Amino acid sequence: MHDCLGWPARELVARLARRELRAQDVAQAFIERVHEREPQVLAWQHFDAAQVLAQARALDEAPQAGALHGLPIGVKDLMDTCDMPTTYGSPIYAGHRPPVDAGCVAMARSAGALVMGKTVTTEFATFQPGPTRNPRAPLDAPRTPGGSSSGSAAAVAAGMVPVAFGTQTAGSIVRPAAYCGVVGYKPTHGTLPLAGIKPLSPSLDTVGAIARTVDDAAFLVGTLAGLPLAPQPIGRLRIGLCRTPHGDRAGDDTRRALQQAADVLARGGARVAEVILPDTFASLNAAQVDIMGHEAAAAFAPELRTDSHLFSPAFAAVLASGRQVDGMRFFAAQAQARAARHALDAVFTQVDILLAPSTEGIAPAGLEATGDPVFNRMWSLLGNPCVHVPVGTGAHGMPVGVTLVAPAYHDAQALSAAHALERTLA
C-alpha cells in the first residue's frame, strides 16, 4: 500500500472511486508516513490517527462522496474545524473548538477529502515561528520551513500528505513552498472563500494550496472553485522575465534558478524577453505593509483589549505599526494598488506570463525567523495568480525555484505554464 504515497492526486482519487482500494488503506499508509517523519519535522498542530481512520471508514461505508473521494489533505491551523482544535498559532486560542468548519474545509469534506489533521501556522499567520523544521535540511543544521503556512509546506515535502491548504497575505504560500522544495499555488484573490479563517487582512488574505506537483494543487483548488484548472498543453508563450523592483535582493542561487527556468521555457518554444515594471511598482511592497497592518489592527482589536499580554513581540510590533496607518494613508495605499493593477494589465498585453523570483535564496538557517517575503508582497497586493515551481537546489543542497504570474482570473494559464516548466525540468 505504500505505493499509493506517490500516486498523483487524480489517480489516487480515481482508484478509490473505482473501489480498487479502500480509503482506510490509503489513510493507514499516510499515517505510517506521519509516524515516521513527524518526530523530526513537527509539521502537525493536531494529528489523531484514530480520528483519521474513522473518517476513512465512513468514506468506505458510504457511496462515493465526491470528486476528492478519499484524498488525504492537511488543513492549516488558521482554518476552523468542527472536530479538531484550531489555535491560529497562538496561546490565546489553546484548545479552541470552533462549532463549524471553515468554508473551504467544509467544501473539501463535502467533496470527500480526508482531513489528516491541522498543520502548524505561525502566530496569526504573521512572523512568529512555530516548532516546524524544514524537512530538506539535516537535523543537526535546522532551517526554517518558511511561514506562515509552515506545517503545510513541511508536511507535503515530507510526504505526509499529497496536498495541503495554505493561506497567503504577504508570502505565506510561495515562500514556504520555495524553502521546502514543493509547489505553491496562490490563486487569484477571492477564488476560495475566507469564511471561517482567522482574518489578518481581508483585502489581501488568499486561500491556496501547497502540493507535490502543479497538477495536485490545480486538482484541489479547481475542484473546490468549480474551475477547469487541469493544466493544458500550451502554445508558444510570451514569457516576461521579471526580476521585480527588488531584483538586487536576489542571491546567486535565485538568479541561477530564474535563468535556468527562462532557458528551459525558451527551449520549449516560449519567447522570453526581459520586462521592466513601471517605477511606481517599487513602492508597492510598502503599500502592502500599510494595508496589511491597518487591517490587522482592526481585525485583532478584540484580542488587543483582552489578551495582548499573550502576543509575541513580533506580532505586537505588526499591530503597533498598523495602528500608525490612518484611514487616509490606508486609502492612498489601496488607490496605489488599484492603479498598479491597471498598469500590470497593460504589461500583460505584451506577455502571457511573468517569470519572477520566489525568494532571496535558500531557506535561512535556524528556526528563529521565517524569511523575508520581499518577492511575494507585490503579487499578494495585486491579487494575481502565482505558482511557485521548484527548479533545483542551491547552497547546502537546499531547494530554490521561481514564481510564474498570470493576469488576474487566468489561473489556468499560470498553472499550464508552471506544469510545462515542471515537466521539462523533470
Short mmCIF file of C-alpha atoms in Angstrom, two decimals:
data_model
loop_
_atom_site.label_atom_id
_atom_site.label_comp_id
_atom_site.label_asym_id
_atom_site.label_seq_id
_atom_site.Cartn_x
_atom_site.Cartn_y
_atom_site.Cartn_z
CA MET A 1 0.00 0.00 0.00
CA HIS A 2 2.94 2.35 0.34
CA ASP A 3 2.89 2.68 -3.47
CA CYS A 4 -0.14 4.96 -3.08
CA LEU A 5 2.00 7.53 -1.27
CA GLY A 6 3.46 8.63 -4.58
CA TRP A 7 0.42 8.47 -6.83
CA PRO A 8 -0.83 11.72 -8.36
CA ALA A 9 -3.91 13.04 -6.59
CA ARG A 10 -6.19 12.48 -9.58
CA GLU A 11 -5.02 8.88 -9.94
CA LEU A 12 -5.41 8.19 -6.23
CA VAL A 13 -8.98 9.52 -6.22
CA ALA A 14 -9.86 7.63 -9.40
CA ARG A 15 -8.67 4.33 -7.93
CA LEU A 16 -10.55 4.98 -4.71
CA ALA A 17 -13.69 5.83 -6.67
CA ARG A 18 -13.43 2.54 -8.57
CA ARG A 19 -13.03 0.76 -5.20
CA GLU A 20 -9.70 -0.70 -6.27
CA LEU A 21 -8.54 0.10 -2.76
CA ARG A 22 -10.09 1.34 0.43
CA ALA A 23 -9.82 4.81 1.92
CA GLN A 24 -8.75 3.05 5.14
CA ASP A 25 -5.74 1.53 3.38
CA VAL A 26 -4.70 4.89 1.97
CA ALA A 27 -5.20 6.52 5.34
CA GLN A 28 -3.08 3.86 7.04
CA ALA A 29 -0.24 4.34 4.56
CA PHE A 30 -0.14 8.08 5.19
CA ILE A 31 -0.50 7.59 8.95
CA GLU A 32 2.59 5.39 8.91
CA ARG A 33 4.46 8.11 6.97
CA VAL A 34 3.40 10.67 9.57
CA HIS A 35 4.63 8.44 12.40
CA GLU A 36 7.92 8.02 10.55
CA ARG A 37 8.61 11.70 9.72
CA GLU A 38 6.72 13.82 12.23
CA PRO A 39 9.14 13.47 15.18
CA GLN A 40 11.83 15.19 13.10
CA VAL A 41 9.63 17.69 11.21
CA LEU A 42 6.94 18.77 13.72
CA ALA A 43 4.53 19.81 10.98
CA TRP A 44 1.28 18.98 12.80
CA GLN A 45 -0.51 21.06 15.39
CA HIS A 46 -3.13 18.31 15.70
CA PHE A 47 -2.90 14.76 14.44
CA ASP A 48 -5.04 11.86 15.67
CA ALA A 49 -4.59 8.59 13.77
CA ALA A 50 -7.79 7.09 15.18
CA GLN A 51 -9.76 10.11 14.01
CA VAL A 52 -8.25 9.81 10.51
CA LEU A 53 -9.16 6.12 10.30
CA ALA A 54 -12.70 6.83 11.47
CA GLN A 55 -13.14 9.33 8.63
CA ALA A 56 -11.73 6.80 6.16
CA ARG A 57 -14.04 4.08 7.43
CA ALA A 58 -17.05 6.35 6.94
CA LEU A 59 -15.93 7.06 3.37
CA ASP A 60 -15.59 3.34 2.64
CA GLU A 61 -19.04 2.59 4.03
CA ALA A 62 -20.84 5.31 2.08
CA PRO A 63 -21.33 5.88 -1.65
CA GLN A 64 -18.59 7.85 -3.37
CA ALA A 65 -18.62 11.23 -1.66
CA GLY A 66 -17.41 13.41 -4.50
CA ALA A 67 -14.55 14.47 -6.71
CA LEU A 68 -11.97 14.35 -3.88
CA HIS A 69 -13.13 10.98 -2.50
CA GLY A 70 -10.50 9.72 -0.05
CA LEU A 71 -7.82 12.31 -0.89
CA PRO A 72 -5.72 12.98 2.24
CA ILE A 73 -5.24 16.71 2.87
CA GLY A 74 -3.64 18.89 5.51
CA VAL A 75 -5.54 21.89 6.89
CA LYS A 76 -3.63 24.96 8.06
CA ASP A 77 -4.37 25.71 11.71
CA LEU A 78 -5.67 29.13 10.73
CA MET A 79 -8.82 27.42 9.41
CA ASP A 80 -11.70 26.40 11.66
CA THR A 81 -12.51 22.70 12.01
CA CYS A 82 -15.54 21.49 13.91
CA ASP A 83 -13.92 18.23 15.08
CA MET A 84 -10.34 19.36 15.75
CA PRO A 85 -8.87 22.18 17.83
CA THR A 86 -8.00 25.40 16.00
CA THR A 87 -5.39 27.56 17.72
CA TYR A 88 -4.40 30.07 15.00
CA GLY A 89 -0.82 29.59 16.20
CA SER A 90 -1.47 31.50 19.43
CA PRO A 91 -1.68 30.53 23.13
CA ILE A 92 -4.75 32.76 23.32
CA TYR A 93 -6.68 30.06 21.47
CA ALA A 94 -5.15 26.94 23.02
CA GLY A 95 -7.82 24.22 22.96
CA HIS A 96 -10.24 26.39 20.97
CA ARG A 97 -13.04 24.33 19.40
CA PRO A 98 -14.97 26.10 16.63
CA PRO A 99 -18.57 24.93 16.17
CA VAL A 100 -18.35 24.66 12.36
CA ASP A 101 -15.75 24.17 9.64
CA ALA A 102 -14.24 26.97 7.60
CA GLY A 103 -15.90 27.26 4.21
CA CYS A 104 -13.05 25.69 2.23
CA VAL A 105 -12.73 22.83 4.75
CA ALA A 106 -16.46 22.10 4.58
CA MET A 107 -16.32 22.16 0.78
CA ALA A 108 -13.40 19.74 0.78
CA ARG A 109 -15.17 17.35 3.16
CA SER A 110 -18.33 17.51 1.05
CA ALA A 111 -16.23 16.51 -1.95
CA GLY A 112 -14.90 13.51 0.01
CA ALA A 113 -11.49 14.75 1.15
CA LEU A 114 -9.89 13.02 4.14
CA VAL A 115 -8.66 15.61 6.65
CA MET A 116 -5.46 14.23 8.12
CA GLY A 117 -5.10 16.98 10.73
CA LYS A 118 -4.12 20.57 11.38
CA THR A 119 -0.77 21.84 10.15
CA VAL A 120 1.30 24.36 12.10
CA THR A 121 0.88 28.04 11.31
CA THR A 122 2.96 30.92 12.56
CA GLU A 123 1.20 33.12 15.12
CA PHE A 124 -1.92 34.53 13.45
CA ALA A 125 -0.24 33.91 10.05
CA THR A 126 2.46 36.52 10.65
CA PHE A 127 6.12 36.18 11.62
CA GLN A 128 6.49 34.39 14.97
CA PRO A 129 7.63 30.84 14.05
CA GLY A 130 6.15 27.62 15.31
CA PRO A 131 8.24 24.50 16.00
CA THR A 132 8.23 23.14 12.43
CA ARG A 133 11.55 22.26 10.79
CA ASN A 134 12.37 22.23 7.11
CA PRO A 135 12.40 18.53 6.12
CA ARG A 136 15.02 19.20 3.42
CA ALA A 137 17.61 20.31 6.00
CA PRO A 138 19.65 17.98 8.23
CA LEU A 139 18.58 17.69 11.84
CA ASP A 140 21.92 18.96 13.12
CA ALA A 141 21.69 22.09 10.94
CA PRO A 142 18.00 23.06 11.01
CA ARG A 143 16.49 25.60 8.63
CA THR A 144 13.17 27.38 8.59
CA PRO A 145 10.34 25.91 6.51
CA GLY A 146 9.15 29.46 5.91
CA GLY A 147 5.86 30.87 7.01
CA SER A 148 3.12 31.28 7.66
CA SER A 149 1.99 28.00 6.07
CA SER A 150 4.95 26.28 7.71
CA GLY A 151 3.36 22.97 8.58
CA SER A 152 1.54 22.59 5.28
CA ALA A 153 4.74 23.00 3.25
CA ALA A 154 6.75 20.74 5.54
CA ALA A 155 4.07 18.04 5.65
CA VAL A 156 3.88 17.92 1.85
CA ALA A 157 7.66 17.98 1.44
CA ALA A 158 7.99 15.11 3.92
CA GLY A 159 5.37 13.04 2.05
CA MET A 160 2.88 13.10 4.93
CA VAL A 161 0.09 14.42 2.68
CA PRO A 162 -0.06 14.95 -1.08
CA VAL A 163 -1.63 18.40 -0.74
CA ALA A 164 -2.49 20.88 2.00
CA PHE A 165 -4.32 24.16 2.36
CA GLY A 166 -2.28 27.31 2.82
CA THR A 167 -3.11 30.99 3.02
CA GLN A 168 -1.13 33.97 1.76
CA THR A 169 -1.33 37.61 2.80
CA ALA A 170 2.28 38.56 2.05
CA GLY A 171 4.25 35.44 1.07
CA SER A 172 2.81 32.62 3.14
CA ILE A 173 2.25 30.05 0.37
CA VAL A 174 5.01 30.79 -2.12
CA ARG A 175 7.84 31.29 0.39
CA PRO A 176 7.40 28.06 2.41
CA ALA A 177 6.82 26.11 -0.80
CA ALA A 178 10.09 27.51 -2.14
CA TYR A 179 12.07 26.78 1.00
CA CYS A 180 10.71 23.22 1.23
CA GLY A 181 11.02 22.39 -2.46
CA VAL A 182 7.35 21.83 -3.30
CA VAL A 183 4.70 23.56 -5.41
CA GLY A 184 2.82 26.55 -4.04
CA TYR A 185 -0.29 27.90 -5.75
CA LYS A 186 -1.78 31.24 -4.68
CA PRO A 187 -4.93 31.66 -6.76
CA THR A 188 -6.45 34.91 -7.91
CA HIS A 189 -7.64 36.74 -4.79
CA GLY A 190 -11.14 35.61 -3.82
CA THR A 191 -11.09 32.28 -5.68
CA LEU A 192 -11.78 30.28 -2.50
CA PRO A 193 -13.84 31.54 0.47
CA LEU A 194 -12.31 33.12 3.57
CA ALA A 195 -15.27 32.28 5.82
CA GLY A 196 -14.10 30.55 9.00
CA ILE A 197 -10.45 31.56 8.55
CA LYS A 198 -8.96 33.88 11.16
CA PRO A 199 -8.64 37.17 9.24
CA LEU A 200 -5.39 39.09 9.11
CA SER A 201 -6.02 41.41 6.16
CA PRO A 202 -9.23 40.59 4.28
CA SER A 203 -8.35 42.55 1.16
CA LEU A 204 -5.13 40.51 0.85
CA ASP A 205 -5.82 37.13 2.53
CA THR A 206 -5.97 34.37 -0.09
CA VAL A 207 -6.63 30.63 0.25
CA GLY A 208 -4.49 28.33 -1.87
CA ALA A 209 -2.66 25.02 -1.93
CA ILE A 210 0.76 23.54 -1.33
CA ALA A 211 1.34 20.29 -3.17
CA ARG A 212 3.85 17.82 -4.58
CA THR A 213 3.06 18.77 -8.16
CA VAL A 214 1.37 21.54 -10.10
CA ASP A 215 -1.48 19.24 -11.08
CA ASP A 216 -2.11 18.15 -7.47
CA ALA A 217 -2.53 21.81 -6.48
CA ALA A 218 -4.71 22.52 -9.52
CA PHE A 219 -6.86 19.48 -8.75
CA LEU A 220 -7.69 20.57 -5.20
CA VAL A 221 -8.36 24.23 -5.94
CA GLY A 222 -10.08 23.60 -9.26
CA THR A 223 -12.45 21.07 -7.72
CA LEU A 224 -13.46 23.38 -4.89
CA ALA A 225 -13.73 26.50 -7.04
CA GLY A 226 -15.60 24.78 -9.87
CA LEU A 227 -12.89 25.84 -12.31
CA PRO A 228 -11.31 23.84 -15.16
CA LEU A 229 -7.77 24.10 -13.79
CA ALA A 230 -6.28 20.88 -15.14
CA PRO A 231 -3.04 22.04 -16.82
CA GLN A 232 -3.32 22.03 -20.60
CA PRO A 233 -0.71 21.88 -23.38
CA ILE A 234 0.43 25.38 -24.21
CA GLY A 235 1.40 27.06 -27.44
CA ARG A 236 4.27 29.46 -27.93
CA LEU A 237 4.04 31.51 -24.76
CA ARG A 238 5.39 35.00 -24.41
CA ILE A 239 7.34 34.93 -21.14
CA GLY A 240 8.36 38.16 -19.43
CA LEU A 241 11.49 37.70 -17.32
CA CYS A 242 10.62 39.98 -14.42
CA ARG A 243 13.31 40.48 -11.80
CA THR A 244 10.90 42.86 -9.97
CA PRO A 245 11.92 46.21 -8.44
CA HIS A 246 13.76 44.25 -5.75
CA GLY A 247 15.96 42.20 -8.06
CA ASP A 248 19.10 43.33 -6.27
CA ARG A 249 17.91 41.31 -3.25
CA ALA A 250 18.12 38.03 -5.21
CA GLY A 251 21.11 35.89 -4.30
CA ASP A 252 23.17 33.84 -6.71
CA ASP A 253 21.04 30.70 -6.24
CA THR A 254 17.85 32.58 -7.09
CA ARG A 255 19.44 34.27 -10.10
CA ARG A 256 20.60 30.93 -11.43
CA ALA A 257 17.16 29.37 -10.89
CA LEU A 258 15.49 32.25 -12.71
CA GLN A 259 17.85 31.99 -15.68
CA GLN A 260 17.56 28.21 -15.78
CA ALA A 261 13.76 28.41 -15.85
CA ALA A 262 13.89 31.03 -18.62
CA ASP A 263 16.26 28.86 -20.66
CA VAL A 264 14.10 25.75 -20.20
CA LEU A 265 10.96 27.58 -21.28
CA ALA A 266 12.77 29.06 -24.28
CA ARG A 267 13.97 25.61 -25.36
CA GLY A 268 10.35 24.50 -25.13
CA GLY A 269 9.35 27.15 -27.67
CA ALA A 270 8.48 30.14 -25.50
CA ARG A 271 9.63 33.61 -26.43
CA VAL A 272 11.43 35.07 -23.43
CA ALA A 273 12.16 38.77 -23.03
CA GLU A 274 13.08 40.99 -20.10
CA VAL A 275 10.23 43.01 -18.61
CA ILE A 276 10.88 46.14 -16.60
CA LEU A 277 7.91 47.15 -14.46
CA PRO A 278 6.99 50.84 -14.10
CA ASP A 279 8.96 52.79 -11.49
CA THR A 280 5.84 53.17 -9.36
CA PHE A 281 5.94 49.43 -8.60
CA ALA A 282 8.98 49.96 -6.37
CA SER A 283 6.73 51.26 -3.58
CA LEU A 284 4.10 48.51 -3.78
CA ASN A 285 5.71 46.46 -1.01
CA ALA A 286 5.34 49.45 1.31
CA ALA A 287 1.69 49.77 0.27
CA GLN A 288 1.15 46.09 1.05
CA VAL A 289 2.68 46.57 4.52
CA ASP A 290 0.39 49.55 5.19
CA ILE A 291 -2.76 47.73 4.10
CA MET A 292 -1.91 44.55 5.98
CA GLY A 293 -1.02 46.43 9.14
CA HIS A 294 -4.08 48.69 9.08
CA GLU A 295 -6.47 45.80 8.53
CA ALA A 296 -4.71 43.58 11.08
CA ALA A 297 -5.00 46.26 13.75
CA ALA A 298 -8.76 46.31 13.16
CA ALA A 299 -9.12 42.52 12.93
CA PHE A 300 -7.31 41.97 16.25
CA ALA A 301 -8.91 44.80 18.21
CA PRO A 302 -10.74 42.27 20.45
CA GLU A 303 -7.58 40.35 21.38
CA LEU A 304 -5.71 43.63 21.85
CA ARG A 305 -8.24 44.62 24.52
CA THR A 306 -8.27 41.34 26.41
CA ASP A 307 -5.18 39.22 25.68
CA SER A 308 -2.40 41.43 24.38
CA HIS A 309 -0.05 40.09 27.07
CA LEU A 310 -0.08 36.79 25.17
CA PHE A 311 1.06 38.31 21.88
CA SER A 312 4.64 37.62 20.83
CA PRO A 313 6.83 40.73 20.46
CA ALA A 314 6.81 40.12 16.69
CA PHE A 315 3.01 40.17 16.46
CA ALA A 316 2.70 43.10 18.83
CA ALA A 317 5.04 45.00 16.52
CA VAL A 318 2.84 44.24 13.49
CA LEU A 319 -0.20 45.65 15.26
CA ALA A 320 1.67 48.67 16.63
CA SER A 321 2.88 49.51 13.15
CA GLY A 322 -0.61 49.01 11.74
CA ARG A 323 -2.14 51.40 14.26
CA GLN A 324 0.12 54.12 12.87
CA VAL A 325 -1.57 53.80 9.47
CA ASP A 326 -4.57 56.13 9.50
CA GLY A 327 -7.53 55.95 7.13
CA MET A 328 -6.11 58.42 4.64
CA ARG A 329 -2.83 56.51 4.35
CA PHE A 330 -4.78 53.25 4.01
CA PHE A 331 -6.93 54.72 1.22
CA ALA A 332 -3.82 56.02 -0.52
CA ALA A 333 -2.24 52.54 -0.43
CA GLN A 334 -5.42 51.00 -1.83
CA ALA A 335 -5.51 53.61 -4.61
CA GLN A 336 -1.86 52.87 -5.40
CA ALA A 337 -2.68 49.16 -5.65
CA ARG A 338 -5.65 49.85 -7.92
CA ALA A 339 -3.52 51.97 -10.27
CA ALA A 340 -0.81 49.29 -10.33
CA ARG A 341 -3.34 46.62 -11.28
CA HIS A 342 -4.31 48.66 -14.33
CA ALA A 343 -0.64 49.16 -15.20
CA LEU A 344 0.00 45.44 -14.88
CA ASP A 345 -2.94 44.71 -17.18
CA ALA A 346 -1.10 46.74 -19.81
CA VAL A 347 2.08 44.70 -19.24
CA PHE A 348 0.06 41.53 -19.84
CA THR A 349 -0.92 42.74 -23.32
CA GLN A 350 2.75 42.23 -24.22
CA VAL A 351 3.40 38.92 -22.40
CA ASP A 352 1.34 35.93 -21.31
CA ILE A 353 3.27 35.02 -18.14
CA LEU A 354 5.74 36.79 -15.89
CA LEU A 355 8.64 34.73 -14.56
CA ALA A 356 9.86 36.13 -11.24
CA PRO A 357 11.93 35.22 -8.17
CA SER A 358 10.20 33.42 -5.30
CA THR A 359 12.70 34.15 -2.53
CA GLU A 360 16.06 35.82 -1.97
CA GLY A 361 17.65 32.37 -1.87
CA ILE A 362 17.53 29.10 0.04
CA ALA A 363 15.80 28.73 3.41
CA PRO A 364 17.68 30.70 6.08
CA ALA A 365 19.50 28.74 8.75
CA GLY A 366 17.89 28.40 12.17
CA LEU A 367 14.30 28.42 13.37
CA GLU A 368 14.07 31.91 14.84
CA ALA A 369 12.64 33.57 11.72
CA THR A 370 10.73 32.54 8.59
CA GLY A 371 12.48 34.55 5.87
CA ASP A 372 11.59 37.76 4.06
CA PRO A 373 8.58 37.92 1.69
CA VAL A 374 10.23 40.69 -0.35
CA PHE A 375 9.47 38.93 -3.66
CA ASN A 376 5.89 37.97 -2.71
CA ARG A 377 4.26 41.05 -1.19
CA MET A 378 3.66 42.80 -4.51
CA TRP A 379 1.83 39.87 -6.10
CA SER A 380 -0.33 39.39 -2.99
CA LEU A 381 -1.26 43.07 -3.12
CA LEU A 382 -2.15 42.92 -6.81
CA GLY A 383 -4.15 39.68 -6.43
CA ASN A 384 -2.71 37.85 -9.44
CA PRO A 385 -2.45 34.06 -9.55
CA CYS A 386 1.06 32.82 -8.72
CA VAL A 387 2.56 29.35 -8.94
CA HIS A 388 5.90 28.52 -7.37
CA VAL A 389 7.80 25.74 -9.18
CA PRO A 390 10.95 24.14 -7.74
CA VAL A 391 13.84 24.44 -10.18
CA GLY A 392 16.68 22.67 -8.42
CA THR A 393 18.99 23.12 -5.49
CA GLY A 394 21.35 25.82 -4.35
CA ALA A 395 23.81 26.02 -1.49
CA HIS A 396 23.83 23.13 1.00
CA GLY A 397 21.59 21.14 -1.37
CA MET A 398 18.55 23.22 -0.39
CA PRO A 399 15.71 23.90 -2.85
CA VAL A 400 15.29 27.00 -4.99
CA GLY A 401 12.64 27.88 -7.54
CA VAL A 402 10.68 30.53 -9.40
CA THR A 403 7.23 32.09 -9.47
CA LEU A 404 5.04 32.20 -12.57
CA VAL A 405 2.47 35.01 -12.55
CA ALA A 406 -0.55 35.35 -14.84
CA PRO A 407 -3.22 38.01 -15.33
CA ALA A 408 -5.95 38.01 -12.69
CA TYR A 409 -8.56 35.30 -13.32
CA HIS A 410 -6.24 33.49 -15.72
CA ASP A 411 -5.21 30.85 -13.19
CA ALA A 412 -5.39 28.06 -15.77
CA GLN A 413 -2.77 29.90 -17.83
CA ALA A 414 -0.40 30.18 -14.86
CA LEU A 415 -0.88 26.53 -13.94
CA SER A 416 -0.38 25.31 -17.52
CA ALA A 417 2.85 27.27 -17.87
CA ALA A 418 4.03 26.03 -14.46
CA HIS A 419 3.16 22.45 -15.44
CA ALA A 420 5.14 22.79 -18.68
CA LEU A 421 8.17 24.06 -16.73
CA GLU A 422 7.80 21.30 -14.16
CA ARG A 423 7.60 18.55 -16.79
CA THR A 424 10.54 19.87 -18.78
CA LEU A 425 12.70 20.12 -15.68
CA ALA A 426 11.75 16.57 -14.72
#
